[in-house]
Amino acid sequence: MKLLKYLSLVALLLVTGFTYAQEEEPEERKPGHSNVNRFKQLYEVFSTPNVYRSANGAPGPQYYQQQADYVMDIVLDDQQAKINGFETITYTNNSPDVLEYLWVQLDQNVREKDSKSPLIEGSGAQPATMASSFVGEHMGSSFDGGFKIQAVKSAKGADLGYTINQTMMRVEMPQDLKPGGKFSFSVRWWYNIPEHTIDRARSGFETFEDGNRGYVIAQFFPRMAVYSDVEGWQNSQFWGRDEFALPFGDYEVNITVPSDHVLDGTGVLVNRKDIFTKEMMNRYNEAKKSYEKPVIIVTQAEAEMASKGFTRSSKTWKLKAENVRDFGFATSRRYIWDMMSVKIGDKDVMAVSMYPPEGNPLWEDYSTIVVASTLKSYSRMSFDYPYHKAISVHAKNQGMEYPMICWNYGRPDKDGTYSDRTKYGMMSVIIHEVGHNYFPMIVNSDERQWTWMDEGLNTFVQYVAEQDFGEWYPDAIAPNKAYPSRRGPAKKIVSYMAGDQDRMAPIMTKGLNTYNFGANAYSKPATGLNILRETIMGRELFDYAFRTYSQRWMFKHPTPEDFFRTMEDASAVDLDWFWRAWFYSTDYTDIGVKEVKTFYVTSKMSKEVREMMEQRGMKESDLPPLVYLIDEDSEDFEESMRTSTLADVPTLQAYIMDNVPADERASLKNPRFFYEVTFEKPGGIPMPIIAEFTYSDGSTKRLTYPAEIWRKNDASVGKVIASEMEITKITVDPDEETADIDTSNNSWPKKKKLGDFNRFKENVKGQ
Ligand SMILES: [Zn+2]
């Protein structure tokens, strides 16, 4: 009963206070507005769930995806640096739509002589240009790149009509392709392989000093475009930046290279017995049982010996891959090759490296253990690696990914020495590119449209994997040091978030159209996920939801909403506000302490309350027992209040005697200091307020107010902190985990800025 009465008084005071304020200062009428609440659900922004994609973020009951199977014969002409190819594509239409034509991607065409790609880039005269770029930009490149399509035929050998529009080829079928139907056709082509070290291509060859070449070959065959429920045909042109959208399929690829070359690529090598020497076979069998360190299959001495020769005879390497979205391979007579086994779940996976002697000693020491470590970390964060191997190939200046194989940079100086920068750059790019096996090779998002879905998610797990590596292989990194991750921690994104808004685009922008590609599509989404994991959701909820997304969409094509919806669906954390702020806007975080007022407890009725009471025609005896808090600026303040305690408030003591059982009274806190803390939020992003209170004895305590504290007032919120000890300092976001761009307002009392003269005096004193 008494509690009820007390509550009704609080309500009365609130109501009274409201009318009182209104009568004193009549408010000016403001115009109406629509719902601009930052916590509003994303209904209008998200696409509507349907039979293909469910509201929970999982594939819907009628989800479908197309299948493209390839049989290819590829011949590498090492003398001319050319590739000749013949492929048969079998396309299965699993969609409910009738297809009148097929779209095939011709990515090599960005290097055609008359490619439009360079024409969409604005430019200014540079004071210094790399000679290779200068030749390309100002002297008319002599390189004759692009696919030379020789024939497009039906399975029966009849010519098919086709139209090439830049990097896309439309193939006309004799009949429409009905739902459930299959269509087979063949393409014969060749192209000149670009020198990737000069041409900045994603694949091509590098010429070593001894004249031999190392080939890292990808985008080397006409590839089917994706047809889906969200895009129809994804035939957005390849301008050179936005990567690829590819359907899954089975591959049978026969690659003919000089017989003194070694080769590895996507898929199972089905004729290993014909290709490997006895020695290599023995070493390979040893590698299958080696879980601690790699076994060398082709030694440096053997690679250097092979590099001295040149043969016109050839060998055909036969590779078969099931359920992959692409195919890549690397080959040279100058490659060293090593492998080790890594246990993933109950299966053995082969971690593999291929590198020229130019990569040693760095590559022999680290590449394969980094591959193994990466597979373990990513498998823990998403799903067990489903393929039988993961290969890291060393190619100068490259960082590019394909199913089971990737190219990575990181080269020591000629004398074999290298800096920490080179070493960690190499390790990080290997973790990153091997990690791409998960995103987007298996969780097959549309890279052409959403760069962040592969680069951002992957860079986030890369950060986790880097930190794992540091823990698992402390000897491989400088002793007692944490792995020096470049991206992931919140404070590393601050300079980007605080940058020029005219040169910024939301993450939810097509990669081609963003500024500051690395920060926008890699760092910012990765950091956002890291903040969700460490600060907003916690590891347990985040990791479960992230694994759910990964497993729901492995070997499928997710969209951004599928990710956003799943993260909420699996965690019961409403994140619409976070997606809106971090992914759909260029807002930034800035939260601070605006003001702190100290209050003292008293039993003396303040003037303010007395006026309210009198205005309503009430007497003091009409009110229930009250406790008053008065700040030192108030006209009711008296010096004696500074030392008053709860014991000096008879109404409170009487209330406690009546309402709190005797055995519980001793456990009641006895606060003496009352602080009204006003937190301000100049930044647009709502974030939890992480407040650290420092007490007069030097001890500290942290309180985190969820981001939802901002739901009704986006600019500032107040909190009353009752404390038994005096608070000497309040710091917001003490560990810099929210990417707060301005920390000058993060603490109270404000740090005094010394004038120049004072600073000079301080310095003199210090010396
Ligand atoms: Zn990447």
Short mmCIF file of C-alpha atoms and ligand atoms in Angstrom, two decimals, residues 243 399-401 432-433 436 439-440 447 451 454-456 458-459 462 522, ligand 1:
data_model
loop_
_atom_site.label_atom_id
_atom_site.label_comp_id
_atom_site.label_asym_id
_atom_site.label_seq_id
_atom_site.Cartn_x
_atom_site.Cartn_y
_atom_site.Cartn_z
CA GLU A 243 35.05 -8.53 -58.39
CA GLY A 399 46.69 -10.75 -53.24
CA MET A 400 43.93 -12.64 -55.02
CA GLU A 401 41.67 -15.53 -54.17
CA HIS A 432 43.10 -12.95 -45.89
CA GLU A 433 43.23 -14.74 -49.24
CA HIS A 436 38.31 -15.91 -48.95
CA PHE A 439 33.75 -15.67 -48.06
CA PRO A 440 32.94 -15.48 -51.00
CA GLU A 447 31.07 -9.38 -55.23
CA THR A 451 32.21 -5.66 -52.07
CA ASP A 454 33.18 -10.70 -49.05
CA GLU A 455 35.93 -8.23 -48.14
CA GLY A 456 34.32 -6.91 -44.96
CA ASN A 458 36.53 -11.79 -44.54
CA THR A 459 38.62 -8.97 -43.06
CA GLN A 462 41.04 -12.32 -40.73
CA TYR A 522 37.32 -3.79 -45.87
ZN ZN B 1 39.94 -9.73 -50.20
#
